[in-house]
PDB file of C-alpha atoms in Angstrom:
ATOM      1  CA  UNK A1162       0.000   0.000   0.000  1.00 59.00           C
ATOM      2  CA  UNK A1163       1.180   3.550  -0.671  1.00 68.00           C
ATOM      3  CA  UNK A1164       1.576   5.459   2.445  1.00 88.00           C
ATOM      4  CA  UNK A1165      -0.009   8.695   1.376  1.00 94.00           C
ATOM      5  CA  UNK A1166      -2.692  10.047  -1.134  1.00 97.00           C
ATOM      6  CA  UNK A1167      -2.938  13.582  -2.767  1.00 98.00           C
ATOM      7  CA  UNK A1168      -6.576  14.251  -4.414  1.00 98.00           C
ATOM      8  CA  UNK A1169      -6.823  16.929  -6.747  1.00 98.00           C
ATOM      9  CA  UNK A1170      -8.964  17.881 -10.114  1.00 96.00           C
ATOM     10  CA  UNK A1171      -6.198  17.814 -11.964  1.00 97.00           C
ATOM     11  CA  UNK A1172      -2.623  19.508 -11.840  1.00 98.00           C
ATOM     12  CA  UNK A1173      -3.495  21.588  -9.000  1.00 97.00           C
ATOM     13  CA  UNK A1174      -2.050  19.487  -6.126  1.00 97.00           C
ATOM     14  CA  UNK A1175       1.073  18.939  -7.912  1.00 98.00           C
ATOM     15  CA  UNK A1176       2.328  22.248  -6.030  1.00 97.00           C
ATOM     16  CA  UNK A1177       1.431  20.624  -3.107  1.00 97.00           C
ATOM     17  CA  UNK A1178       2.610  17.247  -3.499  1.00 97.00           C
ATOM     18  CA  UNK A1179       5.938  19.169  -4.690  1.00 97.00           C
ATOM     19  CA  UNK A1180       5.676  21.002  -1.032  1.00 95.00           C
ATOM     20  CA  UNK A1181       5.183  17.835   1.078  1.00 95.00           C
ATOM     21  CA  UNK A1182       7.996  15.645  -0.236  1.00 94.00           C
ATOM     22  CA  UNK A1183      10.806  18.454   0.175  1.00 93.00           C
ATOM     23  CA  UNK A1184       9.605  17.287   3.386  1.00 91.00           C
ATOM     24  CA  UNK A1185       8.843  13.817   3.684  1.00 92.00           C
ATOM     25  CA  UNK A1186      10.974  12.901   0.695  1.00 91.00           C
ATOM     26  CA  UNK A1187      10.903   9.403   1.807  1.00 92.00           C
ATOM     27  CA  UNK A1188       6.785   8.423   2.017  1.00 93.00           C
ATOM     28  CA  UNK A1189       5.484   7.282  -0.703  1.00 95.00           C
ATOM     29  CA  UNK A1190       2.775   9.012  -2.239  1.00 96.00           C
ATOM     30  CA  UNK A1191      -0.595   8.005  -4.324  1.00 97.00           C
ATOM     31  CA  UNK A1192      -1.351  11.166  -6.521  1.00 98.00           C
ATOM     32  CA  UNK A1193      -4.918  11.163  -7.768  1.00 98.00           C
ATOM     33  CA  UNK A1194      -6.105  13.868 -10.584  1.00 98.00           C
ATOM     34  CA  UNK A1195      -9.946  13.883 -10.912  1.00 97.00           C
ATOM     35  CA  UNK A1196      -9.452  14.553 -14.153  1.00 97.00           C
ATOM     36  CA  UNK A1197     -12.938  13.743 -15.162  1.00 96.00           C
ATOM     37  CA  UNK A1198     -14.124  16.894 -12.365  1.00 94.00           C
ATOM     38  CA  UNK A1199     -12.028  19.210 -13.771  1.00 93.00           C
ATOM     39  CA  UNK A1200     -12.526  22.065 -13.532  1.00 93.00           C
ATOM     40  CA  UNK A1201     -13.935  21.351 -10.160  1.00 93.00           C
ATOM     41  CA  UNK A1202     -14.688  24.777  -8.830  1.00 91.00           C
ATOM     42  CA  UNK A1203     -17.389  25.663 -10.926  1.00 90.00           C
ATOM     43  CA  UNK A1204     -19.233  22.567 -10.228  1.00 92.00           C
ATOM     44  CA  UNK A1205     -22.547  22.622  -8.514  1.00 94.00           C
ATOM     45  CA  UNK A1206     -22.369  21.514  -4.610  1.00 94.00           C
ATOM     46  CA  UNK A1207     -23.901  18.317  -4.969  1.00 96.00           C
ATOM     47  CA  UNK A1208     -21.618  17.627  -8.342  1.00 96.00           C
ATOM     48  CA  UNK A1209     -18.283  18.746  -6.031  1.00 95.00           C
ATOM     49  CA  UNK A1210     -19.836  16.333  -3.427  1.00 96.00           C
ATOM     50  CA  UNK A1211     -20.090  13.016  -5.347  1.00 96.00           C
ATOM     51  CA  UNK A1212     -16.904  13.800  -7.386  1.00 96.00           C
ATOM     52  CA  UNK A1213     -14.801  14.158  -3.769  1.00 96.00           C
ATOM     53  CA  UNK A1214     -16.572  11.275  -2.198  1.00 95.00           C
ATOM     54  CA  UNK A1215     -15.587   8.964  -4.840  1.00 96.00           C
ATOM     55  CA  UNK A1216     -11.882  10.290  -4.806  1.00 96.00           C
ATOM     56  CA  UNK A1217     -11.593   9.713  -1.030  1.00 96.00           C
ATOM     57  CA  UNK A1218     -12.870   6.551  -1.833  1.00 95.00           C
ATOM     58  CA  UNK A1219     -10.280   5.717  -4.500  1.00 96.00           C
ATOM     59  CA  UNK A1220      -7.465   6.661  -2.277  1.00 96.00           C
ATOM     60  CA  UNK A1221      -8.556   4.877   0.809  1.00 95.00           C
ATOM     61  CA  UNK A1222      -8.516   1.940  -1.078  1.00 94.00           C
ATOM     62  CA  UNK A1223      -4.627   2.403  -1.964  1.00 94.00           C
ATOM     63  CA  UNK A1224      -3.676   4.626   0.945  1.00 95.00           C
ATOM     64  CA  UNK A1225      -3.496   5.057   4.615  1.00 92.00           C
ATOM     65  CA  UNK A1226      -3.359   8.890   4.592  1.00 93.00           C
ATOM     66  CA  UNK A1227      -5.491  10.875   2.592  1.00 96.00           C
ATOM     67  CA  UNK A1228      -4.675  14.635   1.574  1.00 97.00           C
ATOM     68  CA  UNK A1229      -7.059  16.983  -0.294  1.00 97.00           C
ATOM     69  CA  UNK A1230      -5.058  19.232  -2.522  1.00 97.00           C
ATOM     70  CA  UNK A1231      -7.688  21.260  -3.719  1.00 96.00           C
ATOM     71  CA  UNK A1232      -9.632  23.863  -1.784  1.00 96.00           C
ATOM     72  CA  UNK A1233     -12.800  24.267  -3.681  1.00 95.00           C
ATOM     73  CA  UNK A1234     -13.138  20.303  -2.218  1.00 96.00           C
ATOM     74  CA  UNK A1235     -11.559  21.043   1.301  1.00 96.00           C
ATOM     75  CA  UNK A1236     -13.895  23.921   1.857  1.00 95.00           C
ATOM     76  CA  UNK A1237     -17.207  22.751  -0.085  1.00 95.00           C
ATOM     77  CA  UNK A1238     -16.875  19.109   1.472  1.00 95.00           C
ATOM     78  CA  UNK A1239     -14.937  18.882   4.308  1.00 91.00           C
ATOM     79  CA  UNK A1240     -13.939  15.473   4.710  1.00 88.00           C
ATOM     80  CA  UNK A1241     -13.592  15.083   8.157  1.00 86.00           C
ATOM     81  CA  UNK A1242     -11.110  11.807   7.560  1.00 88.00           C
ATOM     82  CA  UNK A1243      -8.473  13.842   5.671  1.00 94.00           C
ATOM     83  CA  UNK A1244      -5.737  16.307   5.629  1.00 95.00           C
ATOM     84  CA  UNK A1245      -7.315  19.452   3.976  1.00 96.00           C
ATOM     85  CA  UNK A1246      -5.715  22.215   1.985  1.00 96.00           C
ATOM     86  CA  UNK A1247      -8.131  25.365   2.706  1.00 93.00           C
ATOM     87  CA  UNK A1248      -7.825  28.968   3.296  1.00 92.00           C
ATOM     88  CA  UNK A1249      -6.733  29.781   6.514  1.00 88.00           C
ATOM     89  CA  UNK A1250      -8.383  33.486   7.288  1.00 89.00           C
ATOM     90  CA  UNK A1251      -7.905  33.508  10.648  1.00 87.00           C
ATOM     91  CA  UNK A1252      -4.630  35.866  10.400  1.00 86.00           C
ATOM     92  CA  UNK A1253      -5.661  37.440   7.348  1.00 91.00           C
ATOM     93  CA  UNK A1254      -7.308  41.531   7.622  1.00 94.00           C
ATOM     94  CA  UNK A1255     -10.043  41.428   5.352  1.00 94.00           C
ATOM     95  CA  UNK A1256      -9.241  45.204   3.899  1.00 93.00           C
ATOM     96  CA  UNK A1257      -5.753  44.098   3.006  1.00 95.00           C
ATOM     97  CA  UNK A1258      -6.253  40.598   1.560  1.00 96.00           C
ATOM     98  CA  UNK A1259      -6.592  39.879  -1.488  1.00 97.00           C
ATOM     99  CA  UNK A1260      -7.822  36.557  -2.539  1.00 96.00           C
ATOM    100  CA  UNK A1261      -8.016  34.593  -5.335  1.00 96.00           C
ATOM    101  CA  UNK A1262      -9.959  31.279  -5.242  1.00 95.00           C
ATOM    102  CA  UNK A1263     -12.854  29.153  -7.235  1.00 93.00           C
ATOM    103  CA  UNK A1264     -16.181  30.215  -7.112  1.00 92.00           C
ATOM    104  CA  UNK A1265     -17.547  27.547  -4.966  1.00 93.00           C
ATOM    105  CA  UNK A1266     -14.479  28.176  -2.466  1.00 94.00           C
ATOM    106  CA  UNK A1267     -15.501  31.691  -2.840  1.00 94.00           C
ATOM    107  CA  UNK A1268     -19.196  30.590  -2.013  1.00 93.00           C
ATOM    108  CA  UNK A1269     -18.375  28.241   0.640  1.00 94.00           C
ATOM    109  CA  UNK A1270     -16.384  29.998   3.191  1.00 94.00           C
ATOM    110  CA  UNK A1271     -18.994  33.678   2.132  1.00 94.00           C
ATOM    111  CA  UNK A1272     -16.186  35.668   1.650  1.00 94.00           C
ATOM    112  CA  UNK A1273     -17.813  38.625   0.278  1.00 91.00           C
ATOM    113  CA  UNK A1274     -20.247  38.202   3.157  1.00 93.00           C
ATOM    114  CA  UNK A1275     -17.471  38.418   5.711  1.00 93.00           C
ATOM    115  CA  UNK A1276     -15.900  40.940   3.557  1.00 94.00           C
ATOM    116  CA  UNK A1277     -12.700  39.406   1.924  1.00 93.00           C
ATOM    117  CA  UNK A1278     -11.940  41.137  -1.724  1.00 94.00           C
ATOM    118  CA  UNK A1279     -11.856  38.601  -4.349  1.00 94.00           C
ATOM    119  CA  UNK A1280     -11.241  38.262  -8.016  1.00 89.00           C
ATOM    120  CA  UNK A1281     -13.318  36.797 -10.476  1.00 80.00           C
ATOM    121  CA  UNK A1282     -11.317  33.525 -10.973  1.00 88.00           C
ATOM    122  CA  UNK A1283     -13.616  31.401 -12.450  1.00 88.00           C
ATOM    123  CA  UNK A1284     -12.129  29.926 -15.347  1.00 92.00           C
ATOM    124  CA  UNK A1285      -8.604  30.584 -14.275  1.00 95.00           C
ATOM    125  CA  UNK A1286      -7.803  27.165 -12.971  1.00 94.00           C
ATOM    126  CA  UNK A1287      -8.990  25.986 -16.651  1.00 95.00           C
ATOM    127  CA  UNK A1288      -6.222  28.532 -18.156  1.00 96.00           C
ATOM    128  CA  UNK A1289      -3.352  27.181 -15.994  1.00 97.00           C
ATOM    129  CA  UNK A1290      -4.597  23.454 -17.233  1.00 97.00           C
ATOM    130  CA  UNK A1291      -4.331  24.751 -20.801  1.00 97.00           C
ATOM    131  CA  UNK A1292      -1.064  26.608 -19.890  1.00 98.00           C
ATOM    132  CA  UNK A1293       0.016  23.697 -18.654  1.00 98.00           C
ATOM    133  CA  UNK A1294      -0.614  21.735 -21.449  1.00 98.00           C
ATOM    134  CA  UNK A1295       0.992  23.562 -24.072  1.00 98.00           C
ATOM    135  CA  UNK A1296       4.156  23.572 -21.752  1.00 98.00           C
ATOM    136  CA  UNK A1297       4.451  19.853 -21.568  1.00 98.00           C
ATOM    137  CA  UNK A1298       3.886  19.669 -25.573  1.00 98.00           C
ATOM    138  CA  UNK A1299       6.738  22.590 -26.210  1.00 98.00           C
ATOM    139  CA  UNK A1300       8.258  21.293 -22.884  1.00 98.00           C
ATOM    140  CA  UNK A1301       9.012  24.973 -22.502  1.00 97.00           C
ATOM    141  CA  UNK A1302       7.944  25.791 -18.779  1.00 96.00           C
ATOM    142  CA  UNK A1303       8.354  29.160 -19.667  1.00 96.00           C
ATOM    143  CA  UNK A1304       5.064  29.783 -21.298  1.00 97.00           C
ATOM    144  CA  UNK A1305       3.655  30.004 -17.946  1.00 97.00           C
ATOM    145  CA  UNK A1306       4.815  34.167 -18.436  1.00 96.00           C
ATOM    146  CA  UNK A1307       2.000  34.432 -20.724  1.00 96.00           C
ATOM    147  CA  UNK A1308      -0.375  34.789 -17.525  1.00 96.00           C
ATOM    148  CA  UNK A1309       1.695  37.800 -16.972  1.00 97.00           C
ATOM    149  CA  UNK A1310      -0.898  40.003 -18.785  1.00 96.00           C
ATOM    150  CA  UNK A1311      -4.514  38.415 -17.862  1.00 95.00           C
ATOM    151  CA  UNK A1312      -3.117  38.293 -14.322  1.00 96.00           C
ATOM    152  CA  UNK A1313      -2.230  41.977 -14.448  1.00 96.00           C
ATOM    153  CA  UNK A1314      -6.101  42.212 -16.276  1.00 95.00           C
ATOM    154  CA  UNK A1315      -7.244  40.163 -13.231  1.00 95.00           C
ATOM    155  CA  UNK A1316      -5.886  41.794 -10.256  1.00 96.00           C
ATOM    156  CA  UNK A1317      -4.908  45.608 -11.220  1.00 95.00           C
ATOM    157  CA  UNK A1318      -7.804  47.365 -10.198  1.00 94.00           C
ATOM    158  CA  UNK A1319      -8.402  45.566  -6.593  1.00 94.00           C
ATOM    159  CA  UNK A1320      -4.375  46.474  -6.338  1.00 95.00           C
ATOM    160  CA  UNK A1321      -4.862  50.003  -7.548  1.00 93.00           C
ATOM    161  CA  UNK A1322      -8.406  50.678  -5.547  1.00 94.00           C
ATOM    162  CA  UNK A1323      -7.572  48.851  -2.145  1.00 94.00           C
ATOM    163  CA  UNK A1324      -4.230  49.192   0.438  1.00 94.00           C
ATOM    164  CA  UNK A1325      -3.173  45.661  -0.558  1.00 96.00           C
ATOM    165  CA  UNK A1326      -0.082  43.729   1.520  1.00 96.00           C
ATOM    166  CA  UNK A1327      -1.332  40.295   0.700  1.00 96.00           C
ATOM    167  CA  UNK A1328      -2.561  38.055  -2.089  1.00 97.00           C
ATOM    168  CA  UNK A1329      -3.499  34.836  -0.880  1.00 97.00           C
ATOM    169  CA  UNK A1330      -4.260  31.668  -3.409  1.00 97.00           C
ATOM    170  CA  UNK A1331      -7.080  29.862  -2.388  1.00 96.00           C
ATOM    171  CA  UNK A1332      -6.498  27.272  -5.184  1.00 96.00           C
ATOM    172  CA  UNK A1333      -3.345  24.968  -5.641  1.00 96.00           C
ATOM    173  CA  UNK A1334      -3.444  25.714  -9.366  1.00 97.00           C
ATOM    174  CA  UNK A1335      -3.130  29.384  -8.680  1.00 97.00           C
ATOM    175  CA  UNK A1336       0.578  28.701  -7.594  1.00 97.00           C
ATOM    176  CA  UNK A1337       1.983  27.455 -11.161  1.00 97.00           C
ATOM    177  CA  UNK A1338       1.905  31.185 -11.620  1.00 96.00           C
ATOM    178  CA  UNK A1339       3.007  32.579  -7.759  1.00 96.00           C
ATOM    179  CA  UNK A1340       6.624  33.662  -9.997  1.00 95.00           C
ATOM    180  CA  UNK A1341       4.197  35.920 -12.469  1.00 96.00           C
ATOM    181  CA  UNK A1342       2.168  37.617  -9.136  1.00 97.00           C
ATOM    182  CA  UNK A1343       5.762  38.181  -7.675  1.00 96.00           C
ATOM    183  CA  UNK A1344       7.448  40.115 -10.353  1.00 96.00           C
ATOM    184  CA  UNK A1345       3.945  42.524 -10.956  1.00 97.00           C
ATOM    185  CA  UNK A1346       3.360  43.181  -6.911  1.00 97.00           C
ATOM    186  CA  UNK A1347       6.859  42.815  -5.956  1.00 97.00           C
ATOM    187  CA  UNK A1348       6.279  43.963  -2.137  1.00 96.00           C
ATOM    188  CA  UNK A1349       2.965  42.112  -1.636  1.00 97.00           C
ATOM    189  CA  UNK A1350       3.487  39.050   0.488  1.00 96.00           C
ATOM    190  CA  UNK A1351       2.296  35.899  -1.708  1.00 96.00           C
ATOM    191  CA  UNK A1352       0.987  33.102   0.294  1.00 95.00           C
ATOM    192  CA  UNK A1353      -1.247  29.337   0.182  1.00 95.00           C
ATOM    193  CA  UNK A1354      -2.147  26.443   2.898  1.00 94.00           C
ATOM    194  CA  UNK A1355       0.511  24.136   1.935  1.00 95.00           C
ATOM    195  CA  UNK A1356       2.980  25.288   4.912  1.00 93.00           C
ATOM    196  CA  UNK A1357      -0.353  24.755   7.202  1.00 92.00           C
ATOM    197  CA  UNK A1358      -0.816  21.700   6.094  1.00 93.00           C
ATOM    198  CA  UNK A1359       2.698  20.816   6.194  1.00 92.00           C
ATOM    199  CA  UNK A1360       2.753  21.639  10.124  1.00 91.00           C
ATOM    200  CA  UNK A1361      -0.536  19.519  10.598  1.00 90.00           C
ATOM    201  CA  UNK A1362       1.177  16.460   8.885  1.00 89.00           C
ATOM    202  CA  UNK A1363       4.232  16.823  10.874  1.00 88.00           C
ATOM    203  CA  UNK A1364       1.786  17.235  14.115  1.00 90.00           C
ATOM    204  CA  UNK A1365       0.513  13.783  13.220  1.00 87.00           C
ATOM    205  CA  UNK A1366       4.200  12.215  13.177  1.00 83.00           C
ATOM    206  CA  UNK A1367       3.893  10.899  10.208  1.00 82.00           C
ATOM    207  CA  UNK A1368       6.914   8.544   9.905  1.00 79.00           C
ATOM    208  CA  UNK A1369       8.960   9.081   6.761  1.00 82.00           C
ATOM    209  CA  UNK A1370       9.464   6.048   5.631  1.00 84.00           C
ATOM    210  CA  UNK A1371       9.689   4.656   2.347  1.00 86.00           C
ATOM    211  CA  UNK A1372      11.151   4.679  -1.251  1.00 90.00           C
ATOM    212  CA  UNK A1373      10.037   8.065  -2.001  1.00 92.00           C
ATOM    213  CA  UNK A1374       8.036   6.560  -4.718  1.00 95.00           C
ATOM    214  CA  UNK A1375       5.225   8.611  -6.522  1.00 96.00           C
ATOM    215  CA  UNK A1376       2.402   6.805  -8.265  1.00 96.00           C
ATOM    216  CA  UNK A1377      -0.380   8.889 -10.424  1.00 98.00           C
ATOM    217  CA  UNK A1378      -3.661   7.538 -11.420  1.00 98.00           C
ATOM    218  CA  UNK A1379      -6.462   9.644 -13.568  1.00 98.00           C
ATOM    219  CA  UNK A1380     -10.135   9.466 -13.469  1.00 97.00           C
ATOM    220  CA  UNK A1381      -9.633   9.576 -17.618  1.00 97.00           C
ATOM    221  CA  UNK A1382      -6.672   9.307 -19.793  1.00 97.00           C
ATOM    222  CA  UNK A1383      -3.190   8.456 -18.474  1.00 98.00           C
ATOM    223  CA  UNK A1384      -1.307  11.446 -18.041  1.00 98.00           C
ATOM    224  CA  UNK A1385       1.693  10.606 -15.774  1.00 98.00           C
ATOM    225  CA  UNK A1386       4.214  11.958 -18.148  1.00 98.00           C
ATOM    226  CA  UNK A1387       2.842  15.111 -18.217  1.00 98.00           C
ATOM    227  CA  UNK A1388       2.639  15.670 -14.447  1.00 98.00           C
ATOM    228  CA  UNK A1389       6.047  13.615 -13.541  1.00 98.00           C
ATOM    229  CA  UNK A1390       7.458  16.253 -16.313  1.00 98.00           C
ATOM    230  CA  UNK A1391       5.314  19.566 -14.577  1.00 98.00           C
ATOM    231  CA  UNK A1392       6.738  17.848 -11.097  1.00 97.00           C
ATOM    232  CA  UNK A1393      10.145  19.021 -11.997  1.00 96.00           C
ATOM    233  CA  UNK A1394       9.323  22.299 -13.165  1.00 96.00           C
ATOM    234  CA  UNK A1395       7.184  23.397 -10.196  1.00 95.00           C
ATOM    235  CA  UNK A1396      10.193  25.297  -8.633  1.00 92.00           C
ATOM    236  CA  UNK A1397      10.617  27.250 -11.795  1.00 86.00           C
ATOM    237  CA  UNK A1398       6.831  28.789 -12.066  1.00 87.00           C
ATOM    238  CA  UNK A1399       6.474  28.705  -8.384  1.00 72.00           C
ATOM    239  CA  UNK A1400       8.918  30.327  -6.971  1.00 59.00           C
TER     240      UNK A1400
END
């Protein structure tokens, strides 16, 4: 059995799979991309629902540790049997925060209600799959800089209108372009869940033990080349 499983819609998670085994490079880790979700965050509630369900259940039945890399599912579902990637807001000043997350994250933890600025990110988690995509085929990483400009389009008005110090990505696809965010808001602080989760895991004393093995498996087509390749590049776009 693999010792841990990462749940995400698609590439997502990969950023925080890449995270985890800086730390735990030993475990051994069952990566699974609900492919056949994607893109997850627009979903209805009870479409989110089934979809997760069925992806805890996949992984339970090769894990022993589950981890939900994906915050439209941490914060829409809530499985209360796994480690969950979601926006932590309980540091965060709601007039200096920006944050950018899925419309059903958006939804679920009523953000606007409690009032959090936002950006209209609902089909940007599509655009860094199709980013990705033509990456892998060019194997050019760097094609990721194209966001430059529709993330400028995205986010230059809540910048310009609002005392920002923070952007916070409520989405683990949001961080395959946390390099392009850095270089247009150079002193606004850039952050995610993944070191929150990281501290929860290590809470748990996990043991880190193992071959360090990583083993993908898709709700459609086989992609493992593709992500094993976007694996290695994550340091590039991330950071």
């Amino acid at each position: 059995m693999c010792f841990v499983g990462v749940y995400d819609s698609g590439i997502g998670g990969l950023t925080t799979l890449f995270a985890l085994k800086k730390v735990f490079d030993n475990l051994n880790f069952f990566y699974l991309a609900d492919t056949k979700s994607n893109p997850l965050g627009t979903k209805t509630r009870e479409e989110i629902v089934a979809s997760v369900q069925n992806g805890i259940d996949i992984l339970k039945r090769h894990t022993a540790f589950q981890i939900v890399a994906c915050n439209t599912a941490s914060t829409v579902v809530r499985p209360n049997d796994a480690f969950l990637l979601k926006p932590d807001l309980k540091n965060l000043d709601p007039k200096t925060t920006l944050l950018l997350c899925t419309p059903a994250t958006e939804k679920a933890l009523k953000l606007q209600e409690k009032g959090y600025l936002t950006a209209d990110t609902k089909h940007l988690a599509s655009m860094v799959e199709t980013t990705a995509n033509l990456s892998f085929e060019n194997r050019d990483i760097s094609i990721f800089n194209t966001l430059e400009k529709p993330m400028k389009n995205l986010t230059e008005n809540k910048m310009k209108s609002h005392q920002i110090d923070r952007i916070y990505l409520g989405c683990s696809h949001y961080l395959f372009f946390k390099s392009v965010l850095e270089k247009l808001y150079p002193d606004v602080e850039i952050i995610d869940g993944n070191k929150s989760l990281e501290n929860r895991l290590k809470a748990r004393k996990i043991a880190n033990v193992g071959q360090g093995e990583i083993t993908f498996h898709f709700t459609l087509k086989d992609e493992s080349e593709k992500y094993r390749w976007l694996l290695e590049k994550i340091p590039v776009v991330e950071y």
